[in-house]
Coordinates of C-alpha atoms in Angstrom, one line a residue:
X1 CA -2.9 -30.4 161.7
X2 CA -2.6 -31.2 157.9
X3 CA -4.7 -29.1 155.5
X4 CA -8.0 -30.7 154.7
X5 CA -7.8 -29.5 151.1
X6 CA -5.0 -30.1 148.6
X7 CA -2.3 -27.6 147.8
X8 CA -3.6 -25.7 144.7
X9 CA -2.0 -22.3 144.9
X10 CA 0.2 -22.6 141.8
X11 CA -2.7 -23.5 139.5
X12 CA -3.9 -20.0 138.5
X13 CA -0.4 -18.8 137.8
X14 CA 0.4 -22.0 135.9
X15 CA -2.8 -21.8 133.8
X16 CA -2.1 -18.2 132.9
X17 CA 1.4 -19.2 131.9
X18 CA 0.0 -22.0 129.8
X19 CA -2.3 -19.6 128.0
X20 CA 0.4 -17.0 127.4
X21 CA 2.7 -19.7 126.0
X22 CA -0.1 -21.0 123.8
X23 CA -0.5 -17.6 122.3
X24 CA 3.2 -17.3 121.7
X25 CA 3.0 -20.6 119.8
X26 CA 0.4 -19.2 117.5
X27 CA 2.4 -16.0 116.7
X28 CA 5.9 -16.9 115.5
X29 CA 7.0 -13.2 115.0
X30 CA 6.0 -12.3 118.6
X31 CA 7.8 -15.4 119.9
X32 CA 11.0 -14.6 118.0
X33 CA 11.0 -11.0 119.3
X34 CA 10.4 -12.1 122.9
X35 CA 13.2 -14.7 122.5
X36 CA 15.7 -11.9 121.5
X37 CA 14.6 -9.8 124.5
X38 CA 14.7 -12.7 126.9
X39 CA 18.0 -14.4 125.8
X40 CA 20.2 -12.2 128.0
X41 CA 18.0 -12.8 131.0
X42 CA 17.8 -16.6 130.4
X43 CA 20.1 -17.5 133.4
X44 CA 17.7 -15.6 135.6
X45 CA 14.5 -17.0 134.0
X46 CA 15.6 -20.6 134.1
X47 CA 14.9 -21.1 137.8
X48 CA 11.4 -19.6 137.3
X49 CA 10.7 -21.9 134.4
X50 CA 11.8 -24.9 136.3
X51 CA 9.5 -23.9 139.2
X52 CA 6.5 -24.2 136.9
X53 CA 4.6 -27.5 137.3
X54 CA 4.8 -30.1 134.6
X55 CA 1.7 -31.1 132.6
X56 CA 1.4 -34.2 134.7
X57 CA 1.6 -32.3 138.0
X58 CA -0.9 -29.7 136.8
X59 CA -3.2 -32.4 135.6
X60 CA -3.0 -34.2 138.9
X61 CA -3.8 -31.0 140.8
X62 CA -6.9 -30.6 138.6
X63 CA -7.8 -34.2 139.3
X64 CA -7.6 -33.6 143.0
X65 CA -9.9 -30.6 142.7
X66 CA -12.4 -32.5 140.6
X67 CA -12.3 -36.0 142.2
X68 CA -10.5 -36.0 145.5
X69 CA -11.5 -33.0 147.6
X70 CA -13.8 -33.9 150.4
X71 CA -16.5 -31.4 151.1
X72 CA -17.7 -30.6 154.6
X73 CA -21.2 -32.0 153.8
X74 CA -19.6 -35.3 152.7
X75 CA -17.4 -35.4 155.8
X76 CA -20.5 -34.9 158.0
X77 CA -22.4 -37.6 156.2
X78 CA -19.5 -40.0 156.8
X79 CA -19.4 -39.2 160.5
X80 CA -23.1 -39.8 160.9
X81 CA -22.8 -43.1 159.0
X82 CA -20.0 -44.2 161.3
X83 CA -22.1 -43.5 164.4
X84 CA -25.2 -45.3 163.0
X85 CA -23.5 -48.7 162.6
X86 CA -23.9 -51.3 165.3
X87 CA -20.6 -53.0 166.4
X88 CA -18.4 -50.9 164.1
X89 CA -15.0 -52.5 163.4
X90 CA -12.1 -51.2 165.5
X91 CA -9.2 -50.4 163.2
X92 CA -5.8 -50.6 164.8
X93 CA -3.1 -48.3 163.3
X94 CA 0.4 -49.7 163.9
X95 CA 3.1 -47.0 163.8
X96 CA 6.8 -47.5 164.6
X97 CA 8.6 -44.3 165.6
X98 CA 12.3 -43.4 165.7
X99 CA 13.6 -39.9 166.1
X100 CA 10.8 -38.5 164.1
X101 CA 10.8 -34.7 163.8
X102 CA 8.2 -33.6 166.3
X103 CA 6.3 -31.5 163.8
X104 CA 6.0 -34.4 161.3
X105 CA 4.9 -36.9 164.0
X106 CA 2.3 -34.4 165.3
X107 CA 1.0 -34.0 161.7
X108 CA 0.8 -37.7 161.2
X109 CA -1.2 -38.2 164.4
X110 CA -3.4 -35.2 163.7
X111 CA -4.3 -36.7 160.4
X112 CA -5.6 -39.7 162.3
X113 CA -7.6 -37.5 164.7
X114 CA -9.2 -35.8 161.7
X115 CA -10.6 -39.0 160.4
X116 CA -14.4 -39.1 159.6
X117 CA -14.4 -42.6 161.1
X118 CA -13.8 -42.4 164.9
X119 CA -13.5 -46.1 165.8
X120 CA -9.7 -46.4 165.7
X121 CA -6.7 -46.8 167.9
X122 CA -3.1 -45.8 167.4
X123 CA -0.6 -48.4 168.5
X124 CA 2.6 -46.4 168.5
X125 CA 6.0 -47.8 169.5
X126 CA 9.0 -45.5 170.1
X127 CA 12.0 -47.6 169.0
X128 CA 14.3 -46.2 171.7
X129 CA 14.6 -42.8 170.2
X130 CA 17.6 -41.2 172.0
X131 CA 16.4 -37.6 172.1
X132 CA 13.2 -38.3 174.0
X133 CA 11.2 -35.8 171.9
X134 CA 9.0 -38.5 170.4
X135 CA 8.3 -39.9 173.9
X136 CA 7.3 -36.5 175.2
X137 CA 5.0 -35.8 172.2
X138 CA 3.3 -39.2 172.5
X139 CA 2.7 -38.8 176.2
X140 CA 1.2 -35.3 175.5
X141 CA -1.2 -36.5 172.8
X142 CA -2.2 -39.7 174.6
X143 CA -3.2 -37.7 177.7
X144 CA -6.0 -35.9 175.7
X145 CA -7.1 -38.8 173.4
X146 CA -7.5 -42.3 174.9
X147 CA -7.4 -43.8 171.4
X148 CA -3.7 -43.1 171.3
X149 CA -1.8 -45.9 173.0
X150 CA 2.0 -46.1 173.0
X151 CA 5.0 -47.8 174.5
X152 CA 8.8 -47.4 174.4
X153 CA 11.4 -50.0 173.6
X154 CA 14.5 -50.0 175.7
X155 CA 16.6 -51.2 172.8
X156 CA 16.5 -50.2 169.2
X157 CA 15.1 -53.1 167.2
X158 CA 14.5 -51.3 163.8
X159 CA 11.3 -51.1 161.9
X160 CA 10.3 -54.8 161.8
X161 CA 10.6 -55.4 165.6
X162 CA 9.0 -52.1 166.5
X163 CA 6.1 -52.7 164.1
X164 CA 5.6 -56.2 165.5
X165 CA 5.4 -54.7 169.0
X166 CA 2.8 -52.3 167.7
X167 CA 0.8 -55.1 166.2
X168 CA 1.0 -57.0 169.5
X169 CA -0.7 -54.0 171.1
X170 CA -3.6 -54.1 168.6
X171 CA -7.1 -54.8 169.9
X172 CA -8.8 -54.5 166.6
X173 CA -9.3 -57.4 164.1
X174 CA -7.6 -55.3 161.3
X175 CA -4.3 -53.6 161.5
X176 CA -3.2 -50.7 159.2
X177 CA 0.5 -50.0 158.8
X178 CA 1.4 -46.3 158.9
X179 CA 4.8 -44.7 158.8
X180 CA 5.6 -42.1 161.5
X181 CA 5.7 -39.1 159.2
X182 CA 3.1 -39.8 156.6
X183 CA -0.5 -38.5 156.3
X184 CA -3.9 -40.1 155.9
X185 CA -6.7 -38.2 154.1
X186 CA -9.8 -37.7 156.2
X187 CA -11.8 -40.4 154.6
X188 CA -9.2 -43.2 154.7
X189 CA -10.5 -45.2 157.7
X190 CA -14.1 -44.7 156.6
X191 CA -13.3 -46.5 153.3
X192 CA -11.4 -49.2 155.0
X193 CA -14.2 -49.8 157.5
X194 CA -16.7 -50.0 154.6
X195 CA -14.6 -52.6 152.9
X196 CA -14.3 -54.6 156.2
X197 CA -18.1 -54.6 156.6
X198 CA -18.5 -55.7 153.0
X199 CA -15.9 -58.5 153.3
X200 CA -15.6 -59.6 156.9
X201 CA -13.3 -62.5 155.8
X202 CA -10.8 -60.0 154.3
X203 CA -7.1 -60.8 154.9
X204 CA -5.3 -58.1 153.0
X205 CA -6.5 -54.7 151.6
X206 CA -4.6 -51.9 150.0
X207 CA -5.4 -48.5 148.5
X208 CA -4.0 -46.2 145.9
X209 CA -1.4 -43.7 147.1
X210 CA 0.5 -40.6 146.3
X211 CA 3.5 -38.6 147.6
X212 CA 3.7 -35.4 149.5
X213 CA 6.6 -32.9 149.7
X214 CA 7.8 -30.6 152.5
X215 CA 5.4 -27.9 151.3
X216 CA 2.3 -30.1 151.4
X217 CA 2.1 -30.6 147.7
X218 CA 0.8 -33.9 146.5
X219 CA 2.4 -35.5 143.4
X220 CA 3.2 -38.9 141.8
X221 CA -0.1 -40.7 142.3
X222 CA -0.1 -44.5 142.0
X223 CA -3.4 -45.7 140.8
X224 CA -3.1 -49.4 141.3
X225 CA -4.8 -52.5 139.7
X226 CA -6.6 -55.1 141.7
X227 CA -4.4 -57.8 143.2
X228 CA -1.9 -59.3 140.8
X229 CA 0.6 -61.8 142.1
X230 CA 2.9 -61.3 139.1
X231 CA 3.0 -57.6 139.7
X232 CA 3.6 -58.1 143.4
X233 CA 6.8 -59.9 142.5
X234 CA 8.0 -56.9 140.4
X235 CA 7.1 -54.3 143.0
X236 CA 5.5 -53.7 146.4
X237 CA 2.0 -53.4 145.0
X238 CA 0.4 -53.4 148.5
X239 CA 2.7 -50.9 150.2
X240 CA 0.4 -47.9 151.3
X241 CA -2.2 -48.0 152.7
X242 CA -1.7 -51.7 153.7
X243 CA -4.4 -53.4 155.8
X244 CA -4.0 -56.9 157.3
X245 CA -6.2 -59.0 159.3
X246 CA -4.7 -59.5 162.8
X247 CA -5.2 -63.3 162.5
X248 CA -3.2 -63.5 159.4
X249 CA -0.4 -61.4 160.8
X250 CA -0.2 -63.7 163.8
X251 CA -0.2 -66.8 161.7
X252 CA 2.7 -65.7 159.5
X253 CA 4.7 -64.1 162.4
X254 CA 4.4 -60.5 161.5
X255 CA 7.3 -58.7 159.9
X256 CA 10.7 -60.3 159.7
X257 CA 14.0 -58.6 160.7
X258 CA 16.7 -58.8 158.0
X259 CA 14.7 -57.1 155.2
X260 CA 15.3 -53.5 156.4
X261 CA 14.0 -51.0 153.8
X262 CA 11.7 -53.6 152.2
X263 CA 10.2 -55.4 155.2
X264 CA 6.8 -54.4 154.0
X265 CA 7.3 -56.0 150.6
X266 CA 8.5 -59.2 152.3
X267 CA 5.4 -59.1 154.5
X268 CA 3.1 -58.6 151.5
X269 CA 4.6 -61.5 149.7
X270 CA 4.3 -63.9 152.6
X271 CA 0.8 -62.7 153.5
X272 CA -0.4 -63.1 150.0
X273 CA 1.0 -66.6 149.8
X274 CA -0.7 -67.5 153.1
X275 CA -4.2 -66.5 151.9
X276 CA -6.3 -66.6 148.7
X277 CA -6.8 -63.9 146.1
X278 CA -10.5 -63.9 147.0
X279 CA -9.5 -62.4 150.4
X280 CA -7.3 -59.7 149.0
X281 CA -9.1 -56.5 148.1
X282 CA -8.1 -53.1 146.5
X283 CA -9.7 -49.7 147.3
X284 CA -9.3 -47.5 144.2
X285 CA -8.9 -44.3 146.1
X286 CA -5.9 -42.3 147.3
X287 CA -5.9 -43.1 151.0
X288 CA -2.3 -42.5 151.8
X289 CA 0.1 -39.5 151.4
X290 CA 3.7 -40.8 151.5
X291 CA 6.0 -38.1 152.7
X292 CA 9.1 -37.7 150.6
X293 CA 12.4 -36.7 152.4
X294 CA 14.1 -33.4 151.6
X295 CA 16.3 -33.6 148.5
X296 CA 19.6 -35.3 149.2
X297 CA 18.5 -36.7 152.6
X298 CA 17.9 -40.2 151.1
X299 CA 21.2 -41.5 149.8
X300 CA 21.8 -43.8 146.9
X301 CA 23.3 -46.3 149.3
X302 CA 20.0 -46.5 151.3
X303 CA 18.0 -46.9 148.0
X304 CA 20.3 -49.7 146.9
X305 CA 19.9 -51.4 150.3
X306 CA 16.1 -51.3 149.9
X307 CA 16.3 -52.8 146.4
X308 CA 18.6 -55.6 147.6
X309 CA 16.2 -56.4 150.5
X310 CA 13.3 -56.4 148.1
X311 CA 15.0 -58.8 145.7
X312 CA 16.0 -61.1 148.6
X313 CA 12.3 -61.2 149.6
X314 CA 11.2 -61.9 146.1
X315 CA 13.7 -64.7 145.5
X316 CA 12.6 -66.3 148.8
X317 CA 9.0 -66.1 147.7
X318 CA 9.8 -67.7 144.4
X319 CA 11.7 -70.5 146.1
X320 CA 8.8 -71.1 148.5
X321 CA 6.5 -71.4 145.5
X322 CA 8.7 -74.0 143.9
X323 CA 10.1 -71.8 141.1
X324 CA 13.7 -72.7 141.9
X325 CA 15.0 -72.0 138.4
X326 CA 13.6 -68.4 138.2
X327 CA 16.2 -65.6 137.7
X328 CA 15.6 -62.1 139.1
X329 CA 16.9 -59.1 137.2
X330 CA 16.5 -55.4 137.3
X331 CA 13.6 -54.3 135.0
X332 CA 15.4 -52.6 132.1
X333 CA 13.3 -49.5 132.1
X334 CA 12.8 -49.3 135.8
X335 CA 15.9 -50.9 137.5
X336 CA 14.6 -50.4 141.1
X337 CA 11.8 -52.8 140.2
X338 CA 12.2 -56.4 139.2
X339 CA 12.0 -58.7 136.2
X340 CA 11.4 -62.4 136.8
X341 CA 12.8 -64.6 134.1
X342 CA 11.3 -68.1 134.0
X343 CA 13.7 -70.3 132.0
X344 CA 12.2 -73.2 130.0
X345 CA 13.8 -76.4 131.1
X346 CA 14.9 -78.9 128.4
X347 CA 13.6 -80.5 126.4
X348 CA 12.0 -77.4 125.1
X349 CA 8.5 -77.8 123.7
X350 CA 7.6 -77.4 120.0
X351 CA 6.0 -74.0 119.3
X352 CA 3.5 -73.9 116.4
X353 CA 3.4 -70.4 115.0
X354 CA 0.0 -69.8 113.4
X355 CA -0.4 -67.1 110.7
X356 CA -3.5 -66.3 108.8
X357 CA -3.1 -64.9 105.2
X358 CA -6.6 -63.8 104.2
X359 CA -5.4 -62.6 100.7
X360 CA -2.9 -65.4 100.1
X361 CA 0.7 -64.3 99.3
X362 CA 3.9 -66.3 99.1
X363 CA 5.3 -65.6 102.5
X364 CA 4.1 -63.6 105.5
X365 CA 6.2 -60.6 106.4
X366 CA 7.0 -62.2 109.8
X367 CA 8.6 -65.4 108.4
X368 CA 12.2 -64.1 108.2
X369 CA 12.2 -62.8 111.8
X370 CA 10.6 -66.0 113.2
X371 CA 12.7 -68.5 111.3
X372 CA 16.1 -66.7 111.1
X373 CA 16.3 -64.2 113.9
X374 CA 14.7 -66.1 116.7
X375 CA 16.7 -68.2 119.2
X376 CA 14.2 -71.0 119.4
X377 CA 14.9 -74.0 117.1
X378 CA 11.9 -76.0 118.2
X379 CA 9.2 -74.3 116.1
X380 CA 7.1 -74.8 113.0
X381 CA 5.1 -72.1 111.1
X382 CA 1.7 -72.9 109.7
X383 CA 0.5 -70.4 107.2
X384 CA -3.3 -70.6 106.6
X385 CA -4.0 -69.1 103.1
X386 CA -6.8 -69.4 100.6
X387 CA -6.7 -72.2 98.1
X388 CA -5.2 -71.1 94.8
X389 CA -8.0 -70.4 92.3
X390 CA -7.3 -70.9 88.6
X391 CA -5.7 -67.8 87.3
X392 CA -5.2 -66.2 90.7
X393 CA -1.6 -65.2 91.1
X394 CA -2.1 -63.7 94.6
X395 CA -3.1 -66.9 96.3
X396 CA -0.8 -69.3 98.2
X397 CA 2.2 -70.5 96.3
X398 CA 2.1 -73.7 94.3
X399 CA 3.7 -76.9 95.4
X400 CA 7.0 -76.3 93.6
X401 CA 7.5 -73.0 95.3
X402 CA 6.6 -74.5 98.7
X403 CA 9.3 -77.2 98.5
X404 CA 12.0 -74.5 98.1
X405 CA 11.0 -72.8 101.3
X406 CA 12.2 -73.4 104.9
X407 CA 11.2 -76.9 105.9
X408 CA 9.6 -75.6 109.1
X409 CA 6.9 -73.8 107.1
X410 CA 3.7 -75.6 106.2
X411 CA 1.0 -74.0 104.0
X412 CA -2.5 -74.9 104.9
X413 CA -5.1 -74.3 102.2
X414 CA -8.3 -72.9 103.5
X415 CA -11.5 -72.1 101.6
X416 CA -11.7 -68.7 100.0
X417 CA -13.5 -66.2 102.3
X418 CA -12.4 -67.9 105.5
X419 CA -12.2 -65.4 108.3
X420 CA -9.0 -64.9 110.3
X421 CA -10.6 -66.6 113.3
X422 CA -11.6 -69.6 111.1
X423 CA -8.2 -69.8 109.5
X424 CA -6.3 -69.8 112.8
X425 CA -8.7 -72.5 114.2
X426 CA -7.9 -74.7 111.1
X427 CA -4.2 -74.0 111.6
X428 CA -4.4 -74.9 115.3
X429 CA -6.0 -78.2 114.4
X430 CA -3.0 -79.1 112.2
X431 CA -0.4 -77.9 114.7
X432 CA 2.0 -80.4 116.2
X433 CA 3.4 -78.2 118.9
X434 CA 2.2 -78.2 122.5
X435 CA 2.4 -74.4 122.5
X436 CA 0.5 -72.3 120.0
X437 CA 1.6 -68.8 119.0
X438 CA -1.0 -66.6 117.2
X439 CA 1.0 -64.2 115.1
X440 CA 0.0 -61.4 112.7
X441 CA 1.6 -61.5 109.4
X442 CA 2.9 -57.9 109.7
X443 CA 4.8 -58.4 112.9
X444 CA 8.6 -58.1 112.8
X445 CA 11.1 -59.6 115.4
X446 CA 13.3 -57.2 117.3
X447 CA 14.9 -59.5 119.9
X448 CA 16.0 -63.2 119.3
X449 CA 14.7 -64.3 122.8
X450 CA 11.0 -63.2 122.5
X451 CA 9.6 -66.7 122.2
X452 CA 11.5 -67.9 125.2
X453 CA 10.1 -65.0 127.2
X454 CA 6.5 -65.9 126.2
X455 CA 7.0 -69.6 126.7
X456 CA 8.5 -69.1 130.1
X457 CA 5.3 -67.5 131.3
X458 CA 2.7 -69.6 129.5
X459 CA 4.2 -72.8 130.9
X460 CA 3.4 -71.6 134.4
X461 CA 0.2 -72.6 136.1
X462 CA -2.4 -71.0 136.1
X463 CA -1.3 -68.8 133.2
X464 CA -3.6 -69.1 130.2
X465 CA -2.3 -66.7 127.6
X466 CA 0.6 -64.3 127.2
X467 CA 0.9 -61.2 125.0
X468 CA 3.9 -59.1 123.9
X469 CA 4.7 -55.5 123.7
X470 CA 4.1 -54.1 120.2
X471 CA 5.5 -50.9 118.9
X472 CA 5.0 -49.1 115.6
X473 CA 7.6 -48.1 113.1
X474 CA 7.5 -44.5 114.5
X475 CA 8.5 -45.7 118.0
X476 CA 5.0 -45.3 119.4
X477 CA 3.5 -48.0 121.6
X478 CA 0.7 -49.9 119.8
X479 CA -0.1 -52.6 122.4
X480 CA 0.7 -53.3 126.0
X481 CA -2.5 -55.2 126.9
X482 CA -6.1 -54.1 126.6
X483 CA -8.3 -52.2 129.1
X484 CA -11.9 -53.2 129.1
X485 CA -14.5 -50.6 128.2
X486 CA -18.3 -50.9 128.4
X487 CA -18.9 -49.2 125.1
X488 CA -15.8 -49.7 123.0
X489 CA -15.2 -53.2 124.6
X490 CA -11.4 -52.6 124.7
X491 CA -9.0 -49.7 124.4
X492 CA -5.2 -49.4 124.6
X493 CA -3.9 -49.0 128.1
X494 CA -1.6 -46.1 127.1
X495 CA -2.7 -44.8 123.7
X496 CA -0.2 -41.9 123.4
X497 CA 2.9 -43.6 125.0
X498 CA 6.2 -44.1 123.4
X499 CA 7.7 -47.6 123.4
X500 CA 10.4 -46.7 125.9
X501 CA 8.1 -45.2 128.6
X502 CA 7.6 -46.7 132.0
X503 CA 4.0 -45.8 132.3
X504 CA 1.9 -45.1 135.5
X505 CA 3.2 -47.3 138.3
X506 CA 5.5 -49.1 135.9
X507 CA 2.5 -50.6 134.0
X508 CA 4.4 -50.5 130.7
X509 CA 7.7 -51.7 132.1
X510 CA 6.7 -54.7 134.2
X511 CA 5.1 -58.1 133.6
X512 CA 1.6 -58.0 134.8
X513 CA -1.9 -59.3 134.5
X514 CA -4.3 -57.7 132.0
X515 CA -7.9 -58.6 131.0
X516 CA -6.9 -59.2 127.4
X517 CA -4.1 -59.2 124.9
X518 CA -4.0 -58.8 121.2
X519 CA -4.1 -61.8 118.9
X520 CA -1.4 -60.2 116.9
X521 CA 1.1 -61.9 119.3
X522 CA -0.6 -64.3 121.7
X523 CA 0.9 -67.6 123.1
X524 CA -1.2 -70.3 124.7
X525 CA -0.8 -74.0 125.6
X526 CA -2.5 -76.0 123.0
X527 CA -4.5 -77.9 125.7
X528 CA -5.8 -74.5 127.0
X529 CA -6.7 -73.4 123.5
X530 CA -8.7 -76.5 122.8
X531 CA -10.4 -76.7 126.2
X532 CA -11.6 -73.1 125.7
X533 CA -13.0 -74.0 122.3
X534 CA -10.6 -72.0 120.2
X535 CA -11.5 -68.7 118.6
X536 CA -15.2 -67.9 118.0
X537 CA -15.3 -67.9 114.2
X538 CA -19.1 -67.9 114.0
X539 CA -20.2 -64.8 115.9
X540 CA -16.9 -63.0 116.0
X541 CA -15.2 -64.0 112.7
X542 CA -13.4 -60.7 111.9
X543 CA -12.8 -58.8 115.1
X544 CA -12.5 -59.2 118.9
X545 CA -12.3 -63.0 118.8
X546 CA -8.9 -62.6 120.6
X547 CA -10.4 -60.5 123.4
X548 CA -13.3 -63.0 123.7
X549 CA -10.8 -65.9 124.0
X550 CA -8.9 -64.0 126.8
X551 CA -12.1 -63.4 128.7
X552 CA -13.1 -67.1 128.4
X553 CA -9.7 -68.0 129.8
X554 CA -10.2 -65.7 132.7
X555 CA -13.7 -67.1 133.3
X556 CA -12.0 -70.5 133.6
X557 CA -9.7 -69.2 136.3
X558 CA -6.6 -68.7 134.1
X559 CA -4.5 -65.6 134.0
X560 CA -3.8 -63.4 131.0
X561 CA -0.4 -61.8 131.1
X562 CA 1.4 -59.0 129.2
X563 CA 5.2 -59.0 129.2
X564 CA 7.1 -56.0 128.0
X565 CA 10.2 -58.1 127.8
X566 CA 9.0 -59.6 124.5
X567 CA 8.9 -56.6 122.3
X568 CA 8.1 -56.7 118.6
X569 CA 7.3 -54.2 115.8
X570 CA 4.1 -54.1 113.9
X571 CA 4.4 -52.8 110.4
X572 CA 0.7 -52.2 109.8
X573 CA -2.4 -51.0 111.6
X574 CA -2.9 -53.2 114.7
X575 CA -6.1 -55.2 114.6
X576 CA -7.3 -53.8 111.3
X577 CA -10.0 -55.7 109.6
X578 CA -8.9 -57.5 106.3
X579 CA -9.6 -55.6 103.1
X580 CA -11.7 -58.5 102.0
X581 CA -14.4 -57.4 104.4
X582 CA -16.0 -54.4 102.7
X583 CA -18.3 -53.6 105.7
X584 CA -15.4 -53.2 108.1
X585 CA -17.0 -50.7 110.4
X586 CA -20.2 -52.6 110.4
X587 CA -18.4 -55.8 111.2
X588 CA -16.6 -54.1 114.2
X589 CA -19.9 -52.7 115.4
X590 CA -21.5 -56.1 115.2
X591 CA -18.6 -57.7 117.1
X592 CA -18.9 -55.0 119.8
X593 CA -22.6 -55.7 120.1
X594 CA -21.9 -59.4 120.6
X595 CA -19.2 -58.7 123.2
X596 CA -21.4 -56.2 125.1
X597 CA -24.2 -58.8 125.3
X598 CA -21.9 -61.7 126.2
X599 CA -19.5 -60.0 128.6
X600 CA -21.6 -57.1 130.0
X601 CA -20.5 -57.8 133.6
X602 CA -16.8 -58.1 132.8
X603 CA -16.8 -55.0 130.6
X604 CA -18.4 -52.9 133.4
X605 CA -15.2 -52.9 135.5
X606 CA -11.7 -53.9 134.5
X607 CA -9.9 -55.2 137.6
X608 CA -6.5 -54.6 136.1
X609 CA -7.0 -51.0 135.0
X610 CA -7.7 -48.4 137.7
X611 CA -10.9 -46.4 137.0
X612 CA -9.0 -43.2 138.0
X613 CA -6.5 -43.5 135.2
X614 CA -8.8 -42.3 132.4
X615 CA -10.0 -39.4 134.7
X616 CA -6.4 -38.4 135.3
X617 CA -5.5 -38.7 131.6
X618 CA -8.4 -36.3 130.8
X619 CA -7.3 -33.8 133.4
X620 CA -3.7 -34.0 132.2
X621 CA -4.7 -33.5 128.6
X622 CA -6.6 -30.4 129.6
X623 CA -3.8 -29.0 131.7
X624 CA -1.9 -27.3 128.9
X625 CA -2.6 -26.0 125.4
X626 CA -2.5 -28.6 122.6
X627 CA 1.0 -29.4 121.5
X628 CA 2.6 -27.7 124.5
X629 CA 4.8 -29.6 127.0
X630 CA 5.9 -28.2 130.3
X631 CA 9.6 -28.3 131.2
X632 CA 10.3 -31.7 132.7
X633 CA 12.4 -30.2 135.5
X634 CA 9.3 -28.9 137.2
X635 CA 7.5 -30.4 140.2
X636 CA 7.1 -34.1 139.7

């Protein structure tokens, strides 16, 4: 039977080691002396150092202690609650089995028997295991627990056919997919049943998950967002713990042979296409421990086969959705996941690049990159700058200077004191393009194909706005979409990340939905911008008007996307208020007050940013002394 509490034995030793190393950092002479003594023994010490947990691993163990350890009192309360409900839903667990080591299979089934929710059945199918060990174990365990039901196939049919046989045995209205050697925490079925009672029309549900090694140590948590069809194309977002209504599984024909290694991704894609997002729900809890094979037992050939099967499923899903021109590529930072390229068919639309210059100036910093280093000829740039006052050399250039500039640039005179939001609205009214690109003057182009990437997404229905990945001059990530916050309104999704990091669950390396993107780089269809009423220049003239626009688009049923495949550099401070606003802090406070009043319900919970991520970040930050980084070779 699996342990009811997480493996935490290394924590005291690791914390003592962290404290000792922290002291060494504060005493250079002591550190130097110890280094001279330890240098001859370094070959012997290296395995010990590698055995120390990383900061991330230590932080996750601390998170488990603080937020994911079920007490006996809580477990008893869940058991009483399950017994008090009338007509509790029967949950059917479908488990295909093939030559599973008996100890692991027993642990998997024991984790079911340890559930605080008792109304379940195990539908197990032995896929013609040659040794007979699985058959003997199933017969033994079924003899003492009638909830365990099983059958044996006479011919090996692989995971898809065996799982379909298990689904065919199900008597419950909802089917949970479980691998033959994985573990469920004791509260898993309780939380699924609670969701089913809350949403009886549910078609798909999925939870957060982590991995578990041979010693029972949990690692690599995946705290997922709510359902995102774009992210599902890039990776198997549903995966574990996946829950499907039996009626939906029967309607789409269950799993399909031919996608071995990624048959669950193919199932999730087809199931999501056969229902509506309103019937797909996410449980933001770790309800599945995915056992990882011993090192070396999972070959690169098997991994490549799984990736090929996943890409075949994604391509078929895109074709079924009518996106026949889409191109599938490995995601550059995470090649086992996918990047979907949406080419823009000719004739390409005119893109109007809108730049606000609150202090005037002859040319925005971004002009050279947009006009000379971008592979998109169909564009115009409208620079909204204050009208030139007599004797003011800093305002927009005179007519003679403008005629010598690139013919694709137009200067738009705006009244002095016009806010950024007001200037961009005036520029949008003068734009001729069907696509609008809001651009900060301090942005610099890094790749020539960034406009094509943004346009490929924004031309898809029902996408409303698309933002880019912004990095600073020091290589740090400035923007990868915003997370909503009840107090601050928005905050960066990864405030301390470097531009090349993949991020939790690939969130910094894959195209995905976010609640809002920065107006420093934001593309929209002109019709969408106008239908939403443009930027709020009256109550949000200087700050957060971009976030407000994104929330209005989402309220209208449109998606807001962030793509890391359009990466640009920002040479200033992102979203800084203009110097012409002396009460900058007060203006931001006023904007936050407006947003908290206007969008209180939306700010309370961000569907695209898991509530556990800030908690994990806090635990990770406290896991080691300031400035100290554990060796990356440690436990993942």
